[in-house]
Tab-separated table of C-alpha atoms in Angstrom:
chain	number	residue	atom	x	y	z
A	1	UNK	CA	69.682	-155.445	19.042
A	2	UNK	CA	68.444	-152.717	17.190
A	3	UNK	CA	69.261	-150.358	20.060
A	4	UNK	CA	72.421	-150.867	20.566
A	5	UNK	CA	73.050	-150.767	16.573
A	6	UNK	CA	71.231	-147.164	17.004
A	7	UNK	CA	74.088	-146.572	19.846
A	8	UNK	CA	76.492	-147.674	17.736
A	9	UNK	CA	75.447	-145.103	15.103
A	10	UNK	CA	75.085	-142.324	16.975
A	11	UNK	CA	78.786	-142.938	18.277
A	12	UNK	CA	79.535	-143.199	14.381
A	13	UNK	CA	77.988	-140.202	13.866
A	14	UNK	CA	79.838	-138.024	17.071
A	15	UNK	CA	83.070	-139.956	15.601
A	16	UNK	CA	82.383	-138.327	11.927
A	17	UNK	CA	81.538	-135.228	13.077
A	18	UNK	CA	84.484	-134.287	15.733
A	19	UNK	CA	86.881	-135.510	12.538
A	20	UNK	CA	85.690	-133.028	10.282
A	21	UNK	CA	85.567	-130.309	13.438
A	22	UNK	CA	89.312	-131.038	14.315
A	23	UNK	CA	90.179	-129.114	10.658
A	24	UNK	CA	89.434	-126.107	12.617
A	25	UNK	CA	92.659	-126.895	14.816
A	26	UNK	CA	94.638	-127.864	11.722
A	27	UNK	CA	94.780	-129.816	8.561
A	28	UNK	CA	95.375	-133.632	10.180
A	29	UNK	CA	94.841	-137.509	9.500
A	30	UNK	CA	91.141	-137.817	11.068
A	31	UNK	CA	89.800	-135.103	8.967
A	32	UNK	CA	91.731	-136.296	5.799
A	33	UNK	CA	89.723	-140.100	7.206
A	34	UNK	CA	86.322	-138.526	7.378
A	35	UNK	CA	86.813	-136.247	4.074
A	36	UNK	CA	87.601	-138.827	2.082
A	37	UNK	CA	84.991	-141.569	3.385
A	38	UNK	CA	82.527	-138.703	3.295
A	39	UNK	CA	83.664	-138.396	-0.957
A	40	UNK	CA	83.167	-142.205	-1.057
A	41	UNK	CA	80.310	-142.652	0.523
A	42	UNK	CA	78.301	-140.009	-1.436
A	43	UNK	CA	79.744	-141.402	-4.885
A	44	UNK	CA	78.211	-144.588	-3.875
A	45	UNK	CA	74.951	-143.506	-2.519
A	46	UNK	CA	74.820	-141.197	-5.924
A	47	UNK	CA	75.255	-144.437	-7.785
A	48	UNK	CA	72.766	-146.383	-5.801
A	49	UNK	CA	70.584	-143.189	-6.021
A	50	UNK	CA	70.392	-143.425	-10.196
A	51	UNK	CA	70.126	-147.027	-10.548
A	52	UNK	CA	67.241	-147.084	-8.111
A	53	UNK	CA	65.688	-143.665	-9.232
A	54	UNK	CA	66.275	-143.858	-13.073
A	55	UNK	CA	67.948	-146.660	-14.423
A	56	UNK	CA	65.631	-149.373	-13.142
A	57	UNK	CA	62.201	-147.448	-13.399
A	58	UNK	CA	63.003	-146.168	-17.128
A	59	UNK	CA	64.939	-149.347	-18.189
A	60	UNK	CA	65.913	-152.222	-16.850
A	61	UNK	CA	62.595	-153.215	-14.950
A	62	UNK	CA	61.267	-152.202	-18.394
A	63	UNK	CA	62.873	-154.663	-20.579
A	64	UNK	CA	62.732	-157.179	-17.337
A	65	UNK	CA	58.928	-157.071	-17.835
A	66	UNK	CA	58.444	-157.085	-21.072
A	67	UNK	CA	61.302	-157.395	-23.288
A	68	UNK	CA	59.819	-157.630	-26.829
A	69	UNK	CA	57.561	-154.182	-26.090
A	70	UNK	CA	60.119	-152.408	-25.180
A	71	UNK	CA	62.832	-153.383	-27.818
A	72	UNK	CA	63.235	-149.426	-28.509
A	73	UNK	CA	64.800	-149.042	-25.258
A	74	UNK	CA	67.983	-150.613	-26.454
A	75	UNK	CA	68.666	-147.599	-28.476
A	76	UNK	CA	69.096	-145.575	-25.013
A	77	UNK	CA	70.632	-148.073	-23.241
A	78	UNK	CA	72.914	-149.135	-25.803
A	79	UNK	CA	74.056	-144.671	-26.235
A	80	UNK	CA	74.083	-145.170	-22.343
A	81	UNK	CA	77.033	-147.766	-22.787
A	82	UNK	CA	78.578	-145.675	-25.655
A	83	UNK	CA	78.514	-143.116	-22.997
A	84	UNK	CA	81.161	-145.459	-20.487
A	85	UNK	CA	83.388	-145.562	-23.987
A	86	UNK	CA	84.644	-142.114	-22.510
A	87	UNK	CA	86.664	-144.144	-20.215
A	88	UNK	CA	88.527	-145.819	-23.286
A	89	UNK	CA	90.923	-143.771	-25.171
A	90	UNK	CA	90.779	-145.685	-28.030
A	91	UNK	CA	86.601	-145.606	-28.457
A	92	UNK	CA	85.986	-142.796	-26.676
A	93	UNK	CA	84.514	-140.420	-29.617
A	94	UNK	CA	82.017	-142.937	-29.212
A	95	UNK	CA	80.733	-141.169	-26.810
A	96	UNK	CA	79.830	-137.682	-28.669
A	97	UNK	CA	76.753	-139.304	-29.880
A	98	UNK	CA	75.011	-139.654	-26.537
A	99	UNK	CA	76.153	-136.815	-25.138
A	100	UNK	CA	75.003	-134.928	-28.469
A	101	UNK	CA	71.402	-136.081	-27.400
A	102	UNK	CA	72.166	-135.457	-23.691
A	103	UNK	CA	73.575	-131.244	-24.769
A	104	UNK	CA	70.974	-130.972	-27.514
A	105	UNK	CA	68.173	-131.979	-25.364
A	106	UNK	CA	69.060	-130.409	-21.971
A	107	UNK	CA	69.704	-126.962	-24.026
A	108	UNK	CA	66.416	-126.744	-25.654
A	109	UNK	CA	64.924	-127.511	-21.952
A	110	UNK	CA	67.046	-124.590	-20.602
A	111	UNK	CA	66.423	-122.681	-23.306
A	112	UNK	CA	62.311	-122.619	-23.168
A	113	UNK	CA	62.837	-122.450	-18.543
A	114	UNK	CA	65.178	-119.530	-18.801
A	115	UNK	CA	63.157	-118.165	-21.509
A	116	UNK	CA	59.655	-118.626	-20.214
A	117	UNK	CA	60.269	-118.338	-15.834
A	118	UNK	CA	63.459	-115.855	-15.805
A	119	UNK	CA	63.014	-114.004	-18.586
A	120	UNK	CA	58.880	-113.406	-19.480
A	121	UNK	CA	58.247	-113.959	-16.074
A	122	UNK	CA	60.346	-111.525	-14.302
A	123	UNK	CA	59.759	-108.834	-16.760
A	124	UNK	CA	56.205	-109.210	-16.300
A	125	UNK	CA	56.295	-109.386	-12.673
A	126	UNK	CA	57.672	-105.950	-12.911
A	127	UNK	CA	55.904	-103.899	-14.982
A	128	UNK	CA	53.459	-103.151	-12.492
A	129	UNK	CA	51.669	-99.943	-11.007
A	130	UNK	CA	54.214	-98.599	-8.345
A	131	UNK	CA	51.115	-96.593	-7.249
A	132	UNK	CA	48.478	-99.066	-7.196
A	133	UNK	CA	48.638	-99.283	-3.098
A	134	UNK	CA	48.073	-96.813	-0.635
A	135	UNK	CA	50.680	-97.782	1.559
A	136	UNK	CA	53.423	-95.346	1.269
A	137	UNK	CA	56.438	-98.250	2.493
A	138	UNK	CA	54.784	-100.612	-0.466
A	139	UNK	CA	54.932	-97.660	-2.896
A	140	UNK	CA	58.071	-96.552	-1.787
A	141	UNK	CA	59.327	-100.554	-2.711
A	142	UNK	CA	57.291	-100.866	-6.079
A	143	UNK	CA	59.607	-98.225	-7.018
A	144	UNK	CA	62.438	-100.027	-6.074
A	145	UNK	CA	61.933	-102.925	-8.124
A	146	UNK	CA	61.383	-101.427	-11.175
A	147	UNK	CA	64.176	-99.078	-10.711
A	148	UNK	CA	66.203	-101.748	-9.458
A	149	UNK	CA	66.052	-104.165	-12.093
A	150	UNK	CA	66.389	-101.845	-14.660
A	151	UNK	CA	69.056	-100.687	-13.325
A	152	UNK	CA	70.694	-104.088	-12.476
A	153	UNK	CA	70.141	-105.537	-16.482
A	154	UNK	CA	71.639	-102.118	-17.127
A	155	UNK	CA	74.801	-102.505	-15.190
A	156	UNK	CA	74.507	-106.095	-17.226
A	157	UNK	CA	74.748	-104.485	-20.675
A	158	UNK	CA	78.827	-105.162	-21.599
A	159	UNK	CA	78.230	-104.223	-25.275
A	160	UNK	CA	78.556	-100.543	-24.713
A	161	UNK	CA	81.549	-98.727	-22.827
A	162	UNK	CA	79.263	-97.417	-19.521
A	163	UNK	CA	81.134	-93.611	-19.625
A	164	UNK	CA	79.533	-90.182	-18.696
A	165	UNK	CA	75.985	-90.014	-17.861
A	166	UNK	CA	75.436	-93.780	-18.932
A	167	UNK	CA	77.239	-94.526	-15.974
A	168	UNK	CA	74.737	-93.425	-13.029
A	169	UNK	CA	71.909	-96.018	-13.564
A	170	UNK	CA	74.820	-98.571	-13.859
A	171	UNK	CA	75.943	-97.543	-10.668
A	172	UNK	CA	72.400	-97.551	-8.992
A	173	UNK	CA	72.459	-101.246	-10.602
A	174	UNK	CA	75.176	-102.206	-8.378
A	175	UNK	CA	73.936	-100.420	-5.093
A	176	UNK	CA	70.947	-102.996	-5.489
A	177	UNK	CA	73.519	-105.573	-6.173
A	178	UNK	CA	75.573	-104.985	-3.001
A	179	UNK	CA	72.365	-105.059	-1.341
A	180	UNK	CA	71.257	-107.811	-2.312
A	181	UNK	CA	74.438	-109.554	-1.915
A	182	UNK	CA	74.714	-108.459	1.588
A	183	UNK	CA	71.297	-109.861	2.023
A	184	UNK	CA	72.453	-113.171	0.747
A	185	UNK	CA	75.369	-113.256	2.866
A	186	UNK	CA	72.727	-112.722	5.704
A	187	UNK	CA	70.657	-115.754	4.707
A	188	UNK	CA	74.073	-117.861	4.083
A	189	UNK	CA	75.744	-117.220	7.639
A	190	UNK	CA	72.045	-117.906	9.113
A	191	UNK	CA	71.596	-121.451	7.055
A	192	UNK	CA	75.576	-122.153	8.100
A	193	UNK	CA	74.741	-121.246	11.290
A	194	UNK	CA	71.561	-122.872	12.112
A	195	UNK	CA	73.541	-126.065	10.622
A	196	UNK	CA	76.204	-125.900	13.607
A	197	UNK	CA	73.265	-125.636	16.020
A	198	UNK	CA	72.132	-129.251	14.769
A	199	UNK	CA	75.390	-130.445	15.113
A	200	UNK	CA	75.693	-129.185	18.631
A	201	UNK	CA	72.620	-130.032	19.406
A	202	UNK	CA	72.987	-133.894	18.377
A	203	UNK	CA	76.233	-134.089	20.221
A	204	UNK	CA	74.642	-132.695	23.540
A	205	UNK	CA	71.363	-134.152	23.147
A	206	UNK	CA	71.624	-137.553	21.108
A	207	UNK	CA	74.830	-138.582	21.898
A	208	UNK	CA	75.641	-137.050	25.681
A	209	UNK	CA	71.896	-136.428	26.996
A	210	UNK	CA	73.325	-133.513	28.814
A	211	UNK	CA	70.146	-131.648	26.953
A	212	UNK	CA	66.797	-132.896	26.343
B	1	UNK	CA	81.728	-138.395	-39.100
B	2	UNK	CA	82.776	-138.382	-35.824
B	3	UNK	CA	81.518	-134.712	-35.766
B	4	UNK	CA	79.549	-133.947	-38.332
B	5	UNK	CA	76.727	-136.558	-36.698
B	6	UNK	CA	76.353	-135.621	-33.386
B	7	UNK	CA	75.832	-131.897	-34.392
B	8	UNK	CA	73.134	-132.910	-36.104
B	9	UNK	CA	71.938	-135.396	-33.508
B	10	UNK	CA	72.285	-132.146	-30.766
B	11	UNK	CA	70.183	-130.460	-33.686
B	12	UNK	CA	67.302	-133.036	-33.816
B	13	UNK	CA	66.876	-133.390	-30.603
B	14	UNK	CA	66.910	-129.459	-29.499
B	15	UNK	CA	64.955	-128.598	-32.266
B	16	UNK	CA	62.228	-131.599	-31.092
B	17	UNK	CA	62.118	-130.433	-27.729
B	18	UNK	CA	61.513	-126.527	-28.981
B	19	UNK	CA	58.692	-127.447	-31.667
B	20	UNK	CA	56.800	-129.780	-29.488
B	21	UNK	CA	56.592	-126.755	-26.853
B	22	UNK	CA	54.726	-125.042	-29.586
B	23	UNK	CA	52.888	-127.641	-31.118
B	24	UNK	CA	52.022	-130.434	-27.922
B	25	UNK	CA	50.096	-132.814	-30.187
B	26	UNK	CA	51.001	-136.378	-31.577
B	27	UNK	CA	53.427	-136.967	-32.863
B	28	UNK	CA	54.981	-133.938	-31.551
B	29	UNK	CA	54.443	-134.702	-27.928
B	30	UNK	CA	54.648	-138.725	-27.936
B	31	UNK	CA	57.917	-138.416	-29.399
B	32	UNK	CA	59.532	-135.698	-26.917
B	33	UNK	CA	58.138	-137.792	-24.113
B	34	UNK	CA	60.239	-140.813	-25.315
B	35	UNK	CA	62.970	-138.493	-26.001
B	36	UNK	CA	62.762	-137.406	-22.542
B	37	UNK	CA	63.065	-140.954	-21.111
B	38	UNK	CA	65.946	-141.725	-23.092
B	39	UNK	CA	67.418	-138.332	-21.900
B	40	UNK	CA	66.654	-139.780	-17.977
B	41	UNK	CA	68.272	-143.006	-19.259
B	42	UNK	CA	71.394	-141.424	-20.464
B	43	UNK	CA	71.880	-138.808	-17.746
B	44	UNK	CA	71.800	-142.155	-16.097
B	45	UNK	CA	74.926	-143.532	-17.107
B	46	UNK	CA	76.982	-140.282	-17.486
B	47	UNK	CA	76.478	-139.932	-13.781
B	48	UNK	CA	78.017	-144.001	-13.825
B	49	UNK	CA	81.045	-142.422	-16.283
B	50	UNK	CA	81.233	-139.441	-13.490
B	51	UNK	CA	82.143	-142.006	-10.804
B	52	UNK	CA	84.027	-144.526	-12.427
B	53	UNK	CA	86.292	-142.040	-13.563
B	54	UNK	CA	86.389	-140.553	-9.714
B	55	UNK	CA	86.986	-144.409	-9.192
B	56	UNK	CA	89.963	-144.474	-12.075
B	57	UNK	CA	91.662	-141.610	-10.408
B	58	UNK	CA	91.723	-142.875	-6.552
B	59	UNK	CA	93.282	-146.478	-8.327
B	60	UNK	CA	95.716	-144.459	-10.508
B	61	UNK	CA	96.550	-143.053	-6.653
B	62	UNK	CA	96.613	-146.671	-4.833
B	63	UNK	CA	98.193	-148.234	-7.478
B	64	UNK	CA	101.670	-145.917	-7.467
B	65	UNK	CA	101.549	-145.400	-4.034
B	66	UNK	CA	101.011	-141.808	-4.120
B	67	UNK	CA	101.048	-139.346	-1.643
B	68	UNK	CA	98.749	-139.868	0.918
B	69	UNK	CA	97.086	-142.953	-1.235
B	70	UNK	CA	95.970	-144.449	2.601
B	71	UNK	CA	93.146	-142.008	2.496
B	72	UNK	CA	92.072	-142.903	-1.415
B	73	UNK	CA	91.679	-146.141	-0.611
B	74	UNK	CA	89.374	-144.989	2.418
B	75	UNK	CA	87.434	-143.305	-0.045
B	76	UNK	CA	87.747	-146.374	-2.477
B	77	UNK	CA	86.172	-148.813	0.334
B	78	UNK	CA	83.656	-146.408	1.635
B	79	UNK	CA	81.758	-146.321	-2.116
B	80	UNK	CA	82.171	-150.500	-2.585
B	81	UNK	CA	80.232	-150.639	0.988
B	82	UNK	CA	77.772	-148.223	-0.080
B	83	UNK	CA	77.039	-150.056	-3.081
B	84	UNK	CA	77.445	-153.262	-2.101
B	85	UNK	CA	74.852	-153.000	0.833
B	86	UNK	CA	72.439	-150.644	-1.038
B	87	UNK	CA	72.762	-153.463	-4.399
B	88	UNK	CA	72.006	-156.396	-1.600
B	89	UNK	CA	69.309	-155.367	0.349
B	90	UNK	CA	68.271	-151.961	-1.395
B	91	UNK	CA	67.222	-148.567	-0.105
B	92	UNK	CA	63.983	-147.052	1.474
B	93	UNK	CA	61.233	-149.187	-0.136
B	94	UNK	CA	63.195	-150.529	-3.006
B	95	UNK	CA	64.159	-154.248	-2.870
B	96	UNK	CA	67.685	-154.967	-3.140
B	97	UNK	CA	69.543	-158.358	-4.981
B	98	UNK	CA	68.431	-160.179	-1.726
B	99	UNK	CA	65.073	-159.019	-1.603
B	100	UNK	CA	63.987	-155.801	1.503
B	101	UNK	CA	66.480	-158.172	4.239
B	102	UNK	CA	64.225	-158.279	6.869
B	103	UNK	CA	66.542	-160.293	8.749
B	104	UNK	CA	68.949	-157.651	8.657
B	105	UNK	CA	66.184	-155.173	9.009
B	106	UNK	CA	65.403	-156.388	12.723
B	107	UNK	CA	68.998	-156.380	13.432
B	108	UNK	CA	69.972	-153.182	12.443
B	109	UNK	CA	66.531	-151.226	12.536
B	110	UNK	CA	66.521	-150.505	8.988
B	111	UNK	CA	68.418	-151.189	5.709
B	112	UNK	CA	71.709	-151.072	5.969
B	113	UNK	CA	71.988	-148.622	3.465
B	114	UNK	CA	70.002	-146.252	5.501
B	115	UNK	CA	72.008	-146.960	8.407
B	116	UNK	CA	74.826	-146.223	6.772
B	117	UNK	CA	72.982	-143.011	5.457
B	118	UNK	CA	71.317	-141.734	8.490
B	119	UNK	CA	74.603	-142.491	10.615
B	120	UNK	CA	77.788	-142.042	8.298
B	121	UNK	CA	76.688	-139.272	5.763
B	122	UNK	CA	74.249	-137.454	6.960
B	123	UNK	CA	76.716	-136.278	9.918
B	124	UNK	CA	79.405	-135.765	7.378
B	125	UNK	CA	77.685	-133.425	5.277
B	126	UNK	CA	75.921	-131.511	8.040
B	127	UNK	CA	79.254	-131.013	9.772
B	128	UNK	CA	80.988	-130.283	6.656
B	129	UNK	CA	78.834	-127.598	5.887
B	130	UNK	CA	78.185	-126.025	9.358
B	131	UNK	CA	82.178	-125.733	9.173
B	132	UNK	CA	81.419	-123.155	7.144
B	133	UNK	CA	79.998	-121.127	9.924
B	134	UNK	CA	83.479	-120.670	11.187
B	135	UNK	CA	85.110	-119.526	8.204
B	136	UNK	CA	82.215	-117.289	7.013
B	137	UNK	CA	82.800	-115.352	9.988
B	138	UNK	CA	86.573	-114.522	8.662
B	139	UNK	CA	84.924	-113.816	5.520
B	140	UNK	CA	82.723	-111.446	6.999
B	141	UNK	CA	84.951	-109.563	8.777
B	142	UNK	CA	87.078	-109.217	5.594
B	143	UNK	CA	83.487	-108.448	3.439
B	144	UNK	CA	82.449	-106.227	5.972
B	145	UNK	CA	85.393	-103.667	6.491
B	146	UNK	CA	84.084	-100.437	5.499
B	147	UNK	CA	86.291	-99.104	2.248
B	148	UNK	CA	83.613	-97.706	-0.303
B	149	UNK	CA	80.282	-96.611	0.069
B	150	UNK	CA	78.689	-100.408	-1.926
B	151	UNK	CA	81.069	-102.255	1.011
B	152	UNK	CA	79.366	-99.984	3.286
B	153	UNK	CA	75.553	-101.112	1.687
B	154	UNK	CA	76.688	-104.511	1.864
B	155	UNK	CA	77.231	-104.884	5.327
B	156	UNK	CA	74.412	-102.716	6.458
B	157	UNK	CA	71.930	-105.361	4.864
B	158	UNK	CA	73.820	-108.291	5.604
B	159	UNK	CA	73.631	-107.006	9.391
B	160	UNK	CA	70.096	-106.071	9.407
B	161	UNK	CA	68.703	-109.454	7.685
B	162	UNK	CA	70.784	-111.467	10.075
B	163	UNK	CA	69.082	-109.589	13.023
B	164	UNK	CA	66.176	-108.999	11.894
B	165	UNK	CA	65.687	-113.322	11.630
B	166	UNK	CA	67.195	-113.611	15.186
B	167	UNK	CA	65.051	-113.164	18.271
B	168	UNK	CA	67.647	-111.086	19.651
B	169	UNK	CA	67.120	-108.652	16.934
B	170	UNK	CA	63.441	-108.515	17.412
B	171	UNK	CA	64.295	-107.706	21.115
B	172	UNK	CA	66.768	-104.823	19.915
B	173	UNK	CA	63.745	-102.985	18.157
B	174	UNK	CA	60.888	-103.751	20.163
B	175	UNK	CA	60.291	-100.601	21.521
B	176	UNK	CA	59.701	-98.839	18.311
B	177	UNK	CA	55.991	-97.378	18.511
B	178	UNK	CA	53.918	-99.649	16.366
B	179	UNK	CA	53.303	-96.530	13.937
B	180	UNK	CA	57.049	-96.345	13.300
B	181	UNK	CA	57.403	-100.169	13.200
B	182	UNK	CA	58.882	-100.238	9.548
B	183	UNK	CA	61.838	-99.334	11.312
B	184	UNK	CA	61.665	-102.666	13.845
B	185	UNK	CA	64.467	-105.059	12.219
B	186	UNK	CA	62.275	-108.180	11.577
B	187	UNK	CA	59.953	-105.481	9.445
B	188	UNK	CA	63.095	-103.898	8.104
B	189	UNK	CA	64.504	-107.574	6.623
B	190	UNK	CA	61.459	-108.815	5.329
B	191	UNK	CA	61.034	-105.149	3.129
B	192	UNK	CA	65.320	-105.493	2.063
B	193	UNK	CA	64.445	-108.923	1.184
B	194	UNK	CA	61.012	-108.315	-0.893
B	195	UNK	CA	62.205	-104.980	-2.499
B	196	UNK	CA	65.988	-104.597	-2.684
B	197	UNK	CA	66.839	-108.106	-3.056
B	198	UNK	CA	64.048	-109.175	-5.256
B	199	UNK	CA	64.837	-105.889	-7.886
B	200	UNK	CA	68.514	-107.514	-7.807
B	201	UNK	CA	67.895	-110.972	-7.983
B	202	UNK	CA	65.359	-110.377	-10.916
B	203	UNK	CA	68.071	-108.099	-12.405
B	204	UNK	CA	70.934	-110.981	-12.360
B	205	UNK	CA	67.824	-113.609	-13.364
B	206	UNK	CA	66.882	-111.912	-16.341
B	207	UNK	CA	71.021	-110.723	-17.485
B	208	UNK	CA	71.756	-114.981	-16.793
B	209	UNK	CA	68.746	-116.307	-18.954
B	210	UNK	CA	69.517	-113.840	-21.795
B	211	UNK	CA	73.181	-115.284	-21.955
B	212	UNK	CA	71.719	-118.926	-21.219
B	213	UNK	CA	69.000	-118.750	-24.313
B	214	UNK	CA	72.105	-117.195	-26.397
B	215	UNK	CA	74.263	-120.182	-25.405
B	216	UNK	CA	71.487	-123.070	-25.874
B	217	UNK	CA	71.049	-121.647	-29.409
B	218	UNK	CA	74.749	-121.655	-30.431
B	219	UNK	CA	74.716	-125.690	-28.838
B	220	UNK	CA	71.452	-126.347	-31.079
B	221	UNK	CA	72.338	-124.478	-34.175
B	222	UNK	CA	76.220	-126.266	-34.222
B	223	UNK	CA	78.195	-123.375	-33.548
B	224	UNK	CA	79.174	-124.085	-29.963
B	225	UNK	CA	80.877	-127.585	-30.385
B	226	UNK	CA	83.539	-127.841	-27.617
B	227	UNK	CA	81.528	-130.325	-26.063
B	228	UNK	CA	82.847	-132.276	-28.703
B	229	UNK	CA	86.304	-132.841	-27.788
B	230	UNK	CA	89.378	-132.234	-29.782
B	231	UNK	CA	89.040	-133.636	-33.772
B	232	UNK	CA	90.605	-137.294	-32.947
């Protein structure tokens, strides 16, 4: 049995993915099928995701176990249910509270990453010796990175109108930018492209066998 | 009230989170790890206010017969059989309502929520993003038309990092004499992407986390409050 249910699947699976292929013929009812299934199905697996990943770990299996030790975990759950007031016109300022202590927290832990890996980090990371190797290609780069991100935070830098000669290492920032974007795009069209491949590649291998 | 207390509640709680990163001693650091499971908690249940709203709007949709309302109720049936079968029998190694189902284990080869999973979404979102292939390449061409000297950087070093990761590009450059082999494409990609790119991305890194520690202060210290809502 499980066989053919792994048949059936697979036939699921080529079903799912020539609906959302046929968009690239035109907008029609089998992609509109497979779009929205493909909403609903990751809202529910999001849902089953949390309950199993957070909500039971943290709480419920928690206060399950051993309810009168872990009495303080009503004051979470209970601004978790405050939280669903959002959905009631009426109650919903309710909510601010939780999300108060949701923002406040999740702020301070962005403020103290951002501050700490992106901002200490990368600074120190490039004040380095641009002349420490002997490697002319690896000098020739050092240089580039500190030129280039000071440079890029330059072209950054809104508070001042960039007029004159203020305006050249802003417009060396950007050079790195467009590089760097370009670069990106590289990486994107590669990711998006090696994607397709599986597709393909499940389609003639796992569902036709015409490859092995 | 309504206001005044959650400001202060953001307050507390950012200015916990900050102090106990410079003091990590008791109480300091028992009562930021409790604040951090409460946080899990009640990320928790805003992502279960995320989807029953995404739930209100497709019944709102069903319920007046809009436009098109066949393909809301799709969706609508699509997340009950996702979480009925994944609150039944569970997912992966987590027991469901009616235990791990190995009944319907040996039928189906695994849970049905990883059926559903390996065979319903995990096509969908592959093929939804390797659609993406296709119109990237319209993209490019409009990205890549040569009109300025930065268009003209752009697609230079989108070109040479996608050959340079492609076999075909290796192939392209390979007879390069291995003294001038900075100029061989894979060599050429892998110096755009540690120099270049890293100078940029470090650039935009550092300009972001500026703006996000300015932000995250305004939330702590009360004076960005439009999370808030209007005054009701």
């Amino acid at each position: 049995m499980p066989d053919i249910m792994n048949t059936v699947g697979i036939w699921l699976g080529a079903f799912f993915t020539f609906a959302i292929f046929s968009f690239l013929y035109k907008d029609n009812p089998f992609y509109k099928l497979a779009e929205q299934i493909f909403v609903g199905l990751s809202a529910g697996y999001g849902l089953i995701y949390i309950i199993y990943a957070a909500l039971m770990p943290n709480l419920f299996t928690k206060l399950a176990t051993d309810f009168g030790g872990n009495l303080i975990l009503l004051i979470p759950f209970a601004l978790g249910i405050m939280m669903i007031t959002r959905m009631v016109p009426k109650i919903q300022w309710l909510s601010r509270y939780p999300l108060s202590i949701v923002i406040g927290t999740s702020a301070a832990i962005s403020l103290l990453r951002f501050l700490k890996s992106d901002l200490i980090a990368q600074v120190a990371a490039t004040m380095i010796n641009p002349f420490a190797t002997k490697v002319p290609s690896e000098i020739v780069g050092n240089l580039m990175l500190i030129i280039g991100t000071i440079c890029g935070v330059y072209f950054f830098y809104f508070s001042k109108k960039q007029e004159g000669i203020a305006k050249i290492p802003s417009k060396i920032g950007v050079y790195f930018l467009m590089v760097s974007f370009g670069a990106t795009f590289g990486y994107t069209v590669m990711a998006r492209i090696s994607l397709l491949i599986g597709r393909l590649e499940f389609l003639l291998k796992d569902w036709l066998h015409i490859i092995k | 009230m309504k206001r005044n207390i959650p400001l202060i509640l953001a307050f507390l709680a950012g200015l916990l989170m900050i102090v106990s990163e410079f003091i990590p001693h008791r109480p300091f650091s028992n009562m930021v790890e409790t604040l951090e499971e409460w946080f899990m908690i009640i990320a928790g249940f805003s992502i279960v206010l995320g989807l029953a709203s995404l739930l209100q709007m497709n019944y709102q949709k069903i319920s007046t017969k809009a436009e098109n309302w066949g393909y809301h109720l799709a969706c609508v049936i699509a997340f009950a059989v996702m979480v009925i079968i994944g609150a039944l029998w569970g997912m992966e190694d987590q027991p469901g309502l009616l235990g791990q189902g190995e009944k319907i284990i040996s039928w189906l080869g695994k849970k049905p929520f990883d059926y559903t999973y390996d065979n319903a979404l995990v096509p969908l979102s592959a093929t939804m993003f390797s659609l993406l292939a296709f119109f990237i390449a319209s993209a490019a061409y409009r990205a890549f038309i040569i009109r300025t000297f930065e268009s003209n950087l752009l697609m230079i070093s989108a070109v040479i990092v996608i050959l340079g990761r492609t076999g075909f590009g290796t192939m392209l450059t390979s007879w390069i004499p291995e003294n001038y082999r900075f100029w061989q494409l894979p060599v050429l990609a892998d110096f755009i992407m540690q120099y270049p790119n890293t100078a940029a991305q470090r650039a935009i890194l550092i300009s972001a986390s500026l703006g996000i520690i300015g932000s995250s202060l305004r939330i702590i210290l009360g004076i960005e409050r439009s999370y808030l809502g209007g005054d009701k």
